[in-house]
PDB file of N, CA and C in Angstrom:
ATOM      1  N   UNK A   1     170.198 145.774  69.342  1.00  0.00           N
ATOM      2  CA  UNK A   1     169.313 144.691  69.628  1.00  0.00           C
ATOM      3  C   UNK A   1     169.324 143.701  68.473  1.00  0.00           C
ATOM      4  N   UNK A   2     169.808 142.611  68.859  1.00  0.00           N
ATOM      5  CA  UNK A   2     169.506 141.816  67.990  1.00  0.00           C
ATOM      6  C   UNK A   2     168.281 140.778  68.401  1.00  0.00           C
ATOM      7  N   UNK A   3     167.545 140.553  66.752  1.00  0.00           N
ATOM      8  CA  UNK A   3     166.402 139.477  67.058  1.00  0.00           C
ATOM      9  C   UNK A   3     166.979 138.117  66.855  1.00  0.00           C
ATOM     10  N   UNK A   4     166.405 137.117  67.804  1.00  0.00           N
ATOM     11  CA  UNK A   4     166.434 135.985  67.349  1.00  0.00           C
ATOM     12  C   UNK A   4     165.487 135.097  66.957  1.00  0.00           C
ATOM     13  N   UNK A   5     166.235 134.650  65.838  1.00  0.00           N
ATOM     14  CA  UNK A   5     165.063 133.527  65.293  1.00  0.00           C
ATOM     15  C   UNK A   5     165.045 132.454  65.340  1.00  0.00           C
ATOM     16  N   UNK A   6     164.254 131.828  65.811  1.00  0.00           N
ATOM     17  CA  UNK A   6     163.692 130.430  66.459  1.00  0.00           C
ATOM     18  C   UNK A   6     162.800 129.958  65.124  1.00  0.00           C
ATOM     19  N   UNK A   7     163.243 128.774  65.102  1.00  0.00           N
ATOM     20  CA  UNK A   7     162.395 127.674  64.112  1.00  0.00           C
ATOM     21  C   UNK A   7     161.384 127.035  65.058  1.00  0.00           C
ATOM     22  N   UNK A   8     160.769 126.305  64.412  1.00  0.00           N
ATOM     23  CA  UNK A   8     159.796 125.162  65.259  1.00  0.00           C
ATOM     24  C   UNK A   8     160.109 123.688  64.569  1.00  0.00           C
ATOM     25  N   UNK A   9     161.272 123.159  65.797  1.00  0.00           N
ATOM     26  CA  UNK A   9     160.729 122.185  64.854  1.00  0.00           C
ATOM     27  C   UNK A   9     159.774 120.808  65.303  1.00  0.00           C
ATOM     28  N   UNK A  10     158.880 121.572  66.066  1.00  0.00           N
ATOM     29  CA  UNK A  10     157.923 120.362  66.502  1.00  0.00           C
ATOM     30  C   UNK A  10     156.711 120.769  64.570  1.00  0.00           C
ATOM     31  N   UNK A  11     157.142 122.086  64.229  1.00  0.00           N
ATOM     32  CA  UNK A  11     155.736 122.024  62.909  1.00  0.00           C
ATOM     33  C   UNK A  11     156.581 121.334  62.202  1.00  0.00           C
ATOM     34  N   UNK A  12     157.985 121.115  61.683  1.00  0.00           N
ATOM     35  CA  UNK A  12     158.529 120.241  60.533  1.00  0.00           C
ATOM     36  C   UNK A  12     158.161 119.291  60.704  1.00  0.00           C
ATOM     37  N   UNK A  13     158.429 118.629  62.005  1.00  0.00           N
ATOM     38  CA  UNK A  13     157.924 117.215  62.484  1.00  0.00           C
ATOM     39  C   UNK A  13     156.584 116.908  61.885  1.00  0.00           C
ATOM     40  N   UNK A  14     155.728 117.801  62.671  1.00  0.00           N
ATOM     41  CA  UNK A  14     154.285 117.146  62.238  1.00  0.00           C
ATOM     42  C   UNK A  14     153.902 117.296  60.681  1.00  0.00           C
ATOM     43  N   UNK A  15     154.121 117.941  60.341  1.00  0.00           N
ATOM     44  CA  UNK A  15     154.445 118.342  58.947  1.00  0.00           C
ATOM     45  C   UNK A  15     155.012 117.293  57.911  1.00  0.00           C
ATOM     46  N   UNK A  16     155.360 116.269  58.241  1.00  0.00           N
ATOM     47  CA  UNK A  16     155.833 115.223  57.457  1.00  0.00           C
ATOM     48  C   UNK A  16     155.628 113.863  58.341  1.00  0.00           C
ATOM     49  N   UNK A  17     154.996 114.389  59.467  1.00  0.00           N
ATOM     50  CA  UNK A  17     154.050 112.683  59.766  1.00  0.00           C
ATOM     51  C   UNK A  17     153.070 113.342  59.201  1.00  0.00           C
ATOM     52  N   UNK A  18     152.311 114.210  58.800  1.00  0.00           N
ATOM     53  CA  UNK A  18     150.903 114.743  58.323  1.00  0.00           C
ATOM     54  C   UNK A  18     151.239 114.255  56.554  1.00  0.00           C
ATOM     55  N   UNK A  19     152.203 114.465  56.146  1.00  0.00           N
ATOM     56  CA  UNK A  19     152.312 113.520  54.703  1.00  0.00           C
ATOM     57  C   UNK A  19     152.519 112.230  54.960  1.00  0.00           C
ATOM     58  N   UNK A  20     153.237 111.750  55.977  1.00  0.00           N
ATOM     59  CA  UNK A  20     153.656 110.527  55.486  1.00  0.00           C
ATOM     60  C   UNK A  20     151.924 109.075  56.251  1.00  0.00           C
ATOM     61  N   UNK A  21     151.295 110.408  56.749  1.00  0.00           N
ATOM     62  CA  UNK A  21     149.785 109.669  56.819  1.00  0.00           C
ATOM     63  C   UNK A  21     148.696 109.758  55.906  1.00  0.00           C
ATOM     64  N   UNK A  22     149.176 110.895  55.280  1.00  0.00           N
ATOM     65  CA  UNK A  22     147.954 111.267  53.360  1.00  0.00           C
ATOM     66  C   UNK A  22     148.361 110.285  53.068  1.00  0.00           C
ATOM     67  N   UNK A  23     150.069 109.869  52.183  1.00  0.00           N
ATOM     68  CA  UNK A  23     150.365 108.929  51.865  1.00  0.00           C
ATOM     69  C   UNK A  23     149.693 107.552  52.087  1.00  0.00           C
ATOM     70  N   UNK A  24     150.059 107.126  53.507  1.00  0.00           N
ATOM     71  CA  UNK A  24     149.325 105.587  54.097  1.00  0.00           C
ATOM     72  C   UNK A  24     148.009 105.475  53.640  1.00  0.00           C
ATOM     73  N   UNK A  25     147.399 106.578  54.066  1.00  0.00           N
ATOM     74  CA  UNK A  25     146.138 106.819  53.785  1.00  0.00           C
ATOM     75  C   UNK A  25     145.371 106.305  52.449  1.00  0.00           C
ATOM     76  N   UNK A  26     146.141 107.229  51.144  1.00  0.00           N
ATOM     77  CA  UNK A  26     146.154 106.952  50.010  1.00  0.00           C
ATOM     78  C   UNK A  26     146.000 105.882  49.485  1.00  0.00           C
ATOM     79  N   UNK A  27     147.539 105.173  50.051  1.00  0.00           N
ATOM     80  CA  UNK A  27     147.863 103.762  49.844  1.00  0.00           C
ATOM     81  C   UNK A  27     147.069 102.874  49.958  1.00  0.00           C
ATOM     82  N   UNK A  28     145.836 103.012  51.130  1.00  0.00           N
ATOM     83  CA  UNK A  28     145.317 101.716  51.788  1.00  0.00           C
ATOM     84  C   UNK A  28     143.635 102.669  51.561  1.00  0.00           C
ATOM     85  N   UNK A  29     143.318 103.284  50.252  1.00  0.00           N
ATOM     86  CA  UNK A  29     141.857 103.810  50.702  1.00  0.00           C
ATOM     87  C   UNK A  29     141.735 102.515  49.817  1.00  0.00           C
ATOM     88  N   UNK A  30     140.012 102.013  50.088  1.00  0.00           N
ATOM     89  CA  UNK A  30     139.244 100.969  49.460  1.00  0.00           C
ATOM     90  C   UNK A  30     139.054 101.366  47.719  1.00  0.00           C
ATOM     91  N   UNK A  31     139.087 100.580  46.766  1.00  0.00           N
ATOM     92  CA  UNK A  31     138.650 100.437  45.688  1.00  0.00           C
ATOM     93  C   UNK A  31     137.417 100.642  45.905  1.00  0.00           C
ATOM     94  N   UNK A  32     136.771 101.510  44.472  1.00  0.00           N
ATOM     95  CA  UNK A  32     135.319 101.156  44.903  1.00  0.00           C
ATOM     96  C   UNK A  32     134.809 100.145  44.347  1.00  0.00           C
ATOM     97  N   UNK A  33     133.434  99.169  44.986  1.00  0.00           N
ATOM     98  CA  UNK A  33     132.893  98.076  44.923  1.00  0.00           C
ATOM     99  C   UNK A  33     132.179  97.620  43.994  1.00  0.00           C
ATOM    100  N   UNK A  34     132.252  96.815  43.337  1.00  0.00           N
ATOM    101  CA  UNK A  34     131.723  95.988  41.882  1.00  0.00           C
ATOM    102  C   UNK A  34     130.758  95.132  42.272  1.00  0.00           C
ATOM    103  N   UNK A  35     129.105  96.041  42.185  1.00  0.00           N
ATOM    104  CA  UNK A  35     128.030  95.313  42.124  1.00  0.00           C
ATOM    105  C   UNK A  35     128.050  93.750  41.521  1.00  0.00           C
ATOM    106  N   UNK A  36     128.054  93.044  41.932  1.00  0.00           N
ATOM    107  CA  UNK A  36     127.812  91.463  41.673  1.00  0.00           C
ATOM    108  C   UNK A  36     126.667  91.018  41.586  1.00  0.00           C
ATOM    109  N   UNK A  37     125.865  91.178  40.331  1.00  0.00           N
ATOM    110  CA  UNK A  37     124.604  90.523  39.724  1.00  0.00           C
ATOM    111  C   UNK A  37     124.831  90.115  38.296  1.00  0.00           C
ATOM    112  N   UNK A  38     124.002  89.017  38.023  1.00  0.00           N
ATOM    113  CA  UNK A  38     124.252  88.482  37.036  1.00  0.00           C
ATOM    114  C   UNK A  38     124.293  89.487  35.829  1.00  0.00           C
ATOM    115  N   UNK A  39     122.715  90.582  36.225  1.00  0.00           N
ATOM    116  CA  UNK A  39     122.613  91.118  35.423  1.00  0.00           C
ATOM    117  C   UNK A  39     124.133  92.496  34.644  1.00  0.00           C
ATOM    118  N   UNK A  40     124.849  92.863  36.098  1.00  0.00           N
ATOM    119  CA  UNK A  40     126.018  93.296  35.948  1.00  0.00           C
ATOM    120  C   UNK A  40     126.959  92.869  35.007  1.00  0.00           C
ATOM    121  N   UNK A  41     127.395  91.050  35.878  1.00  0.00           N
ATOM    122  CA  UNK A  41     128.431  90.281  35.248  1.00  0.00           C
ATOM    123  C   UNK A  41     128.341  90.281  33.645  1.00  0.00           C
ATOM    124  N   UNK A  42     126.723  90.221  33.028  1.00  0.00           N
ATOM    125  CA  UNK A  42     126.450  90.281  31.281  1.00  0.00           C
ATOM    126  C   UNK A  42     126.618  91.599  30.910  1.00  0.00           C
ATOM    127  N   UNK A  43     126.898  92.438  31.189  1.00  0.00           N
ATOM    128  CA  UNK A  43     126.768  93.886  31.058  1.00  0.00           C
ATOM    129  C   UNK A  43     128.967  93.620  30.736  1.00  0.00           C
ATOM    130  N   UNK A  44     129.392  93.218  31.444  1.00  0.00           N
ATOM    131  CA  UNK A  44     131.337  93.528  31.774  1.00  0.00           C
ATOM    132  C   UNK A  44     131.697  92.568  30.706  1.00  0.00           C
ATOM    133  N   UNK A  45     130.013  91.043  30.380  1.00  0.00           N
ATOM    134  CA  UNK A  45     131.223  90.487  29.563  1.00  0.00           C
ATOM    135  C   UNK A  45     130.791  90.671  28.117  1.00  0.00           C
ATOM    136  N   UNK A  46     129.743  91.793  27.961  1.00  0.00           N
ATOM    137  CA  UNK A  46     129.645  92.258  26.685  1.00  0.00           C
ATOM    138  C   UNK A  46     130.892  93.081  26.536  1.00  0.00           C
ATOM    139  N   UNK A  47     131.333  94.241  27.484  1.00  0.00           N
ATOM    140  CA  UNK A  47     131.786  95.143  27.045  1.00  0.00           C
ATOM    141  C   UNK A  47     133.723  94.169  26.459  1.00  0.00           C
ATOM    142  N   UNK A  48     133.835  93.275  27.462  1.00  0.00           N
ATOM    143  CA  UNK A  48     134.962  92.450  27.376  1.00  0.00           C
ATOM    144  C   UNK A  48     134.823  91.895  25.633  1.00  0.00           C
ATOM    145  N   UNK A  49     133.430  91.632  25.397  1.00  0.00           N
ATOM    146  CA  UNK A  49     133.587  90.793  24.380  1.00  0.00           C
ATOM    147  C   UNK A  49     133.612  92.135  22.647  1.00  0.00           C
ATOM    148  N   UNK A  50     133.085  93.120  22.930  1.00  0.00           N
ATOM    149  CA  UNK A  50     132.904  94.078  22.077  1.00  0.00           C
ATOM    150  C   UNK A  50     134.614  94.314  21.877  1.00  0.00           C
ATOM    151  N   UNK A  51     135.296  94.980  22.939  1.00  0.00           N
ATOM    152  CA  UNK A  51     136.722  95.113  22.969  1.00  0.00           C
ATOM    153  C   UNK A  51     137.601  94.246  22.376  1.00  0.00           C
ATOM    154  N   UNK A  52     137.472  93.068  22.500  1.00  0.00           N
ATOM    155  CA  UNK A  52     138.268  91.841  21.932  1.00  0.00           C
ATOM    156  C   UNK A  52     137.706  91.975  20.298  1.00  0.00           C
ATOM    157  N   UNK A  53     136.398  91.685  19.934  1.00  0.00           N
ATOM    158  CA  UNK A  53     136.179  91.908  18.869  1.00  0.00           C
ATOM    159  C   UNK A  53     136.938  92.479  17.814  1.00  0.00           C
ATOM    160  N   UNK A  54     136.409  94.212  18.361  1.00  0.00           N
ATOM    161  CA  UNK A  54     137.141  95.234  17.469  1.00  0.00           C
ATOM    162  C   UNK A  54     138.875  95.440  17.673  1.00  0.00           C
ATOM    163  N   UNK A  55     139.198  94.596  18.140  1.00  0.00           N
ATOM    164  CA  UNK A  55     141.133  94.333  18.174  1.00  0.00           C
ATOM    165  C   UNK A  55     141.154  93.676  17.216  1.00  0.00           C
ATOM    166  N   UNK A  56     140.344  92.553  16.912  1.00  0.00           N
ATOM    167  CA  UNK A  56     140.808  91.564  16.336  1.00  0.00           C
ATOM    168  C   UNK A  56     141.851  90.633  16.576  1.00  0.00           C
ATOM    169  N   UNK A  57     142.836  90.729  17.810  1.00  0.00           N
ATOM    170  CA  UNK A  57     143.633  89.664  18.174  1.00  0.00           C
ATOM    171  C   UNK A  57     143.541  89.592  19.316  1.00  0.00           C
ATOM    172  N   UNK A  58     144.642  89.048  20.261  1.00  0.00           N
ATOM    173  CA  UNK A  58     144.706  89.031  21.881  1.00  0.00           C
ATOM    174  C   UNK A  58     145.041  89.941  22.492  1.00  0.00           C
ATOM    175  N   UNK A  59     144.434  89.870  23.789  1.00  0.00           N
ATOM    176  CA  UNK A  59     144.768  91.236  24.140  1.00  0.00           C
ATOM    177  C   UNK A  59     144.995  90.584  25.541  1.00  0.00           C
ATOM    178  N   UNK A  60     145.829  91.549  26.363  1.00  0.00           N
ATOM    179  CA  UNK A  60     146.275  91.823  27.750  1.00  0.00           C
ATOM    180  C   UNK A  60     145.173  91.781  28.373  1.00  0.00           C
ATOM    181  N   UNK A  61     144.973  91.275  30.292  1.00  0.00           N
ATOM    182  CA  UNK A  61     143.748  91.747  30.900  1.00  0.00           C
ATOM    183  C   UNK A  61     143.799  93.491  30.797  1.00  0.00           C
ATOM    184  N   UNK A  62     145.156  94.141  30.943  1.00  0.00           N
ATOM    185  CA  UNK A  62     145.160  95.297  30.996  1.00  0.00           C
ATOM    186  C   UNK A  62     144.598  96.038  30.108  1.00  0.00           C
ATOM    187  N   UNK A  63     145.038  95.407  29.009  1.00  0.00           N
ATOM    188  CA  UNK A  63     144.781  96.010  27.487  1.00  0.00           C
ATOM    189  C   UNK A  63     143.482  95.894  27.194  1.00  0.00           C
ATOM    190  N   UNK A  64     142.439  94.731  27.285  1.00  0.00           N
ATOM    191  CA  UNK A  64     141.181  95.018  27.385  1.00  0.00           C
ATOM    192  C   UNK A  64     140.512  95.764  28.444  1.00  0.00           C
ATOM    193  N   UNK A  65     140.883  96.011  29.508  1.00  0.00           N
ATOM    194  CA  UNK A  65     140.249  97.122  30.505  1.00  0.00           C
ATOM    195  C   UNK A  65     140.406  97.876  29.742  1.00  0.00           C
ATOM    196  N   UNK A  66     141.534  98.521  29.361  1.00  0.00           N
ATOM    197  CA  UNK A  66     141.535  99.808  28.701  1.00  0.00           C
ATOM    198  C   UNK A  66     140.851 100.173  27.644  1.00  0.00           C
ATOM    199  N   UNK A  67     140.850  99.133  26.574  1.00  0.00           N
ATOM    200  CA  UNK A  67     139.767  99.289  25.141  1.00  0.00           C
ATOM    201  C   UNK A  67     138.331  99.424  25.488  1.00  0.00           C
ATOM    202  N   UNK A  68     138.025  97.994  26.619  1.00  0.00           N
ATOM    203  CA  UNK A  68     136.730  98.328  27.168  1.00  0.00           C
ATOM    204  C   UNK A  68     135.837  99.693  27.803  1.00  0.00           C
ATOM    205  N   UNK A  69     137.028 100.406  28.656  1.00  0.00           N
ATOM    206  CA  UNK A  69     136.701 101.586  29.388  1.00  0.00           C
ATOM    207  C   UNK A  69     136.208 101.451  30.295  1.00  0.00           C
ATOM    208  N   UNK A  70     136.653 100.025  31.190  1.00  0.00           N
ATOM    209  CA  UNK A  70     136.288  99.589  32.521  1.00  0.00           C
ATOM    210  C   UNK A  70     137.281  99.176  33.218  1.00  0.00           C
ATOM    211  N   UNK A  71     137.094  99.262  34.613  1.00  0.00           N
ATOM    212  CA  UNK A  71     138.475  98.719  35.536  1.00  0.00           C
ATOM    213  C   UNK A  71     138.329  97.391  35.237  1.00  0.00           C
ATOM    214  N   UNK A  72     140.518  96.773  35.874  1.00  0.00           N
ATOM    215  CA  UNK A  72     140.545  95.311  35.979  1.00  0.00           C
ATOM    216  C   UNK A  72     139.320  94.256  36.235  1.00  0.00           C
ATOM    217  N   UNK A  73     138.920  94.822  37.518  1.00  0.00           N
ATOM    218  CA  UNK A  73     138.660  94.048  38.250  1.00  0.00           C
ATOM    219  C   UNK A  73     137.214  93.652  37.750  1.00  0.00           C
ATOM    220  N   UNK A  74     136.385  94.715  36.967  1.00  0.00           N
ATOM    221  CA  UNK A  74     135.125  94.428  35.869  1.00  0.00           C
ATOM    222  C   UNK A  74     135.749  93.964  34.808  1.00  0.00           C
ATOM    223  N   UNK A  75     136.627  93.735  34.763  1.00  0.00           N
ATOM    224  CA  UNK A  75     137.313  92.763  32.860  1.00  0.00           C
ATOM    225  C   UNK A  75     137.369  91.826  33.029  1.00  0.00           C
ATOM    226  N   UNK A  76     137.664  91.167  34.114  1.00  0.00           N
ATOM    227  CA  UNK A  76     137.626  89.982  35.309  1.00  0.00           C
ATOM    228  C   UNK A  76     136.374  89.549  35.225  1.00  0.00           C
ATOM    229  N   UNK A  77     134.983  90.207  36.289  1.00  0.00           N
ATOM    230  CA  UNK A  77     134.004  89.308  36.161  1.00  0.00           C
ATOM    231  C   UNK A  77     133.510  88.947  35.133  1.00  0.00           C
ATOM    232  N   UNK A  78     133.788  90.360  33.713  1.00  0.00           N
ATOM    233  CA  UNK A  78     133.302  89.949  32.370  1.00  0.00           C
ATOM    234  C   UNK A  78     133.665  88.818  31.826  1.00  0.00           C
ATOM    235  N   UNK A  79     135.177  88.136  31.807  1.00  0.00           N
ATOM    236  CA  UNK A  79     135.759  87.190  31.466  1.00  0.00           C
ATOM    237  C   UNK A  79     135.269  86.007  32.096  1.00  0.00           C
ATOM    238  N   UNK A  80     135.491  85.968  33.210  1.00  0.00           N
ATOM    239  CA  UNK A  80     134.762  85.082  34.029  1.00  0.00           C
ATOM    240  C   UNK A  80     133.308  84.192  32.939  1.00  0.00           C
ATOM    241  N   UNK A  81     132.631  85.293  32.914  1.00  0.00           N
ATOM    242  CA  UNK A  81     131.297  84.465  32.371  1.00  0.00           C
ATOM    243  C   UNK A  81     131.501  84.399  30.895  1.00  0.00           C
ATOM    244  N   UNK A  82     132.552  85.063  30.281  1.00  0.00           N
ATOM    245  CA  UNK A  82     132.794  84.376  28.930  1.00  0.00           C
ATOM    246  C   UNK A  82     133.538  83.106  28.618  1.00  0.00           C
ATOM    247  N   UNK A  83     134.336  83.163  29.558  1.00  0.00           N
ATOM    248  CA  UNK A  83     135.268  81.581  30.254  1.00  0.00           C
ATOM    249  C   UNK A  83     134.168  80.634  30.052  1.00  0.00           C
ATOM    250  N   UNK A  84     133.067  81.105  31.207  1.00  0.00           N
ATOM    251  CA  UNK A  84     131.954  79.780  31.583  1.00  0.00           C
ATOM    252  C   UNK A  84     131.633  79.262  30.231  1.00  0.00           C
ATOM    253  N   UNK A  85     130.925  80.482  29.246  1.00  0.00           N
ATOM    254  CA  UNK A  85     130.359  80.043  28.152  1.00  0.00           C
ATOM    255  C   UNK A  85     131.116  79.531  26.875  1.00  0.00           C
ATOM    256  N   UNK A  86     132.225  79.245  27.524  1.00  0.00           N
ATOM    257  CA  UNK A  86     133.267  79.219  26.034  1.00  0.00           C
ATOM    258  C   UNK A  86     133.520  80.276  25.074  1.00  0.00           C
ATOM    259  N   UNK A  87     133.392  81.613  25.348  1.00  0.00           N
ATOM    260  CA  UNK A  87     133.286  82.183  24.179  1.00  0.00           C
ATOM    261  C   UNK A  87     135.344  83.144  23.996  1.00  0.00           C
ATOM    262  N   UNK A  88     135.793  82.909  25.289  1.00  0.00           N
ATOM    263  CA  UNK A  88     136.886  83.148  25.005  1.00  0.00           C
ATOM    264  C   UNK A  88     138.267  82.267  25.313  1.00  0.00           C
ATOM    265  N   UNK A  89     139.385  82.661  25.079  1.00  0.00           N
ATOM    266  CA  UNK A  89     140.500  81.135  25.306  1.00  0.00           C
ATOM    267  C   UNK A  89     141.885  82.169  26.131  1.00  0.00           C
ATOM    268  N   UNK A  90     142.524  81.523  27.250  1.00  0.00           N
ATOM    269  CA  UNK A  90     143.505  81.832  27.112  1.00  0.00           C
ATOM    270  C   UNK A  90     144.644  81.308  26.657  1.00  0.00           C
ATOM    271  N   UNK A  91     145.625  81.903  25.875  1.00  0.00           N
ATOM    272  CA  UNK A  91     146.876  81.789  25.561  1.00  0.00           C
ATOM    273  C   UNK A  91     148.427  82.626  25.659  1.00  0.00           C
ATOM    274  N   UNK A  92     149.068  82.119  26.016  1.00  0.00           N
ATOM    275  CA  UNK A  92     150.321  82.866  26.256  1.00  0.00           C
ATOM    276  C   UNK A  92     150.245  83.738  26.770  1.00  0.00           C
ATOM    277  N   UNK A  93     149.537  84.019  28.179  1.00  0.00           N
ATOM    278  CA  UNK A  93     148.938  85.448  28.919  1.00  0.00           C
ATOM    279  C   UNK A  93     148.179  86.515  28.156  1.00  0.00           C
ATOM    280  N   UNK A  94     147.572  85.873  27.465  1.00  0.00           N
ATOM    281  CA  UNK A  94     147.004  86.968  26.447  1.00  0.00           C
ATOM    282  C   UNK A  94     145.528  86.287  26.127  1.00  0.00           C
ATOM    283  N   UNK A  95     144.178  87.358  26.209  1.00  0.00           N
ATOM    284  CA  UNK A  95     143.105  86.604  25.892  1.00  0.00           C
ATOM    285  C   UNK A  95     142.408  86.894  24.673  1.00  0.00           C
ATOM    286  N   UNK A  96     141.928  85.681  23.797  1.00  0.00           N
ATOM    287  CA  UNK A  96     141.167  85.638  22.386  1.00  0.00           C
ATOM    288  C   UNK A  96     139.835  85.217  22.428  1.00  0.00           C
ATOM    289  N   UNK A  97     139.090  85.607  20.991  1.00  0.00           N
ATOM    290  CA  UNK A  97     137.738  85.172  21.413  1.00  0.00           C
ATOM    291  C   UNK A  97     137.701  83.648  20.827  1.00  0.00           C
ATOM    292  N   UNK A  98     136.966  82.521  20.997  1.00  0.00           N
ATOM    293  CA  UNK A  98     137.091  81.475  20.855  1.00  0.00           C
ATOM    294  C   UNK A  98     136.485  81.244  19.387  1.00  0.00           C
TER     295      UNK A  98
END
């Protein structure tokens, strides 16, 4: 007697549309959302302005998210209201304090 062995391959199949939808999934989940109050925006552009400080030169938007210890997209509104007030400049893709 011999056994035979049968694969499935309807489970390989689903089995890699079931990754290749984590993936999509992944790809397209929402950022989470950046309260927008003033009182916020002074809060991102202290931390923007503390970071620049203690560099002492220009820094990347990246590079200040990172010193700051806040996402892009809060280095952004921080800048934003340091823009308004003059207190920082851009140059050569790189931002200084004014």
């Amino acid at each position: 007697m011999t056994e035979k062995k049968t694969t499935k391959k309807g489970t390989a199949v689903k089995s890699a549309e079931t990754k290749k939808a984590t993936v999509k999934k992944a790809a397209t989940a929402k950022k989470p959302a950046i309260v927008l109050s003033a009182e916020n925006a002074g809060f991102k552009a202290g931390d923007v302005y503390q970071a620049l400080a203690a560099a002492e030169k220009a820094l990347t938007l990246k590079e200040i998210a990172k010193a700051a210890g806040i996402s892009e997209d809060e280095t952004l509104l921080g800048m934003g209201w340091l823009f308004k007030e003059g207190k920082i400049v851009l140059a050569d893709d790189k931002i200084t304090l004014a």
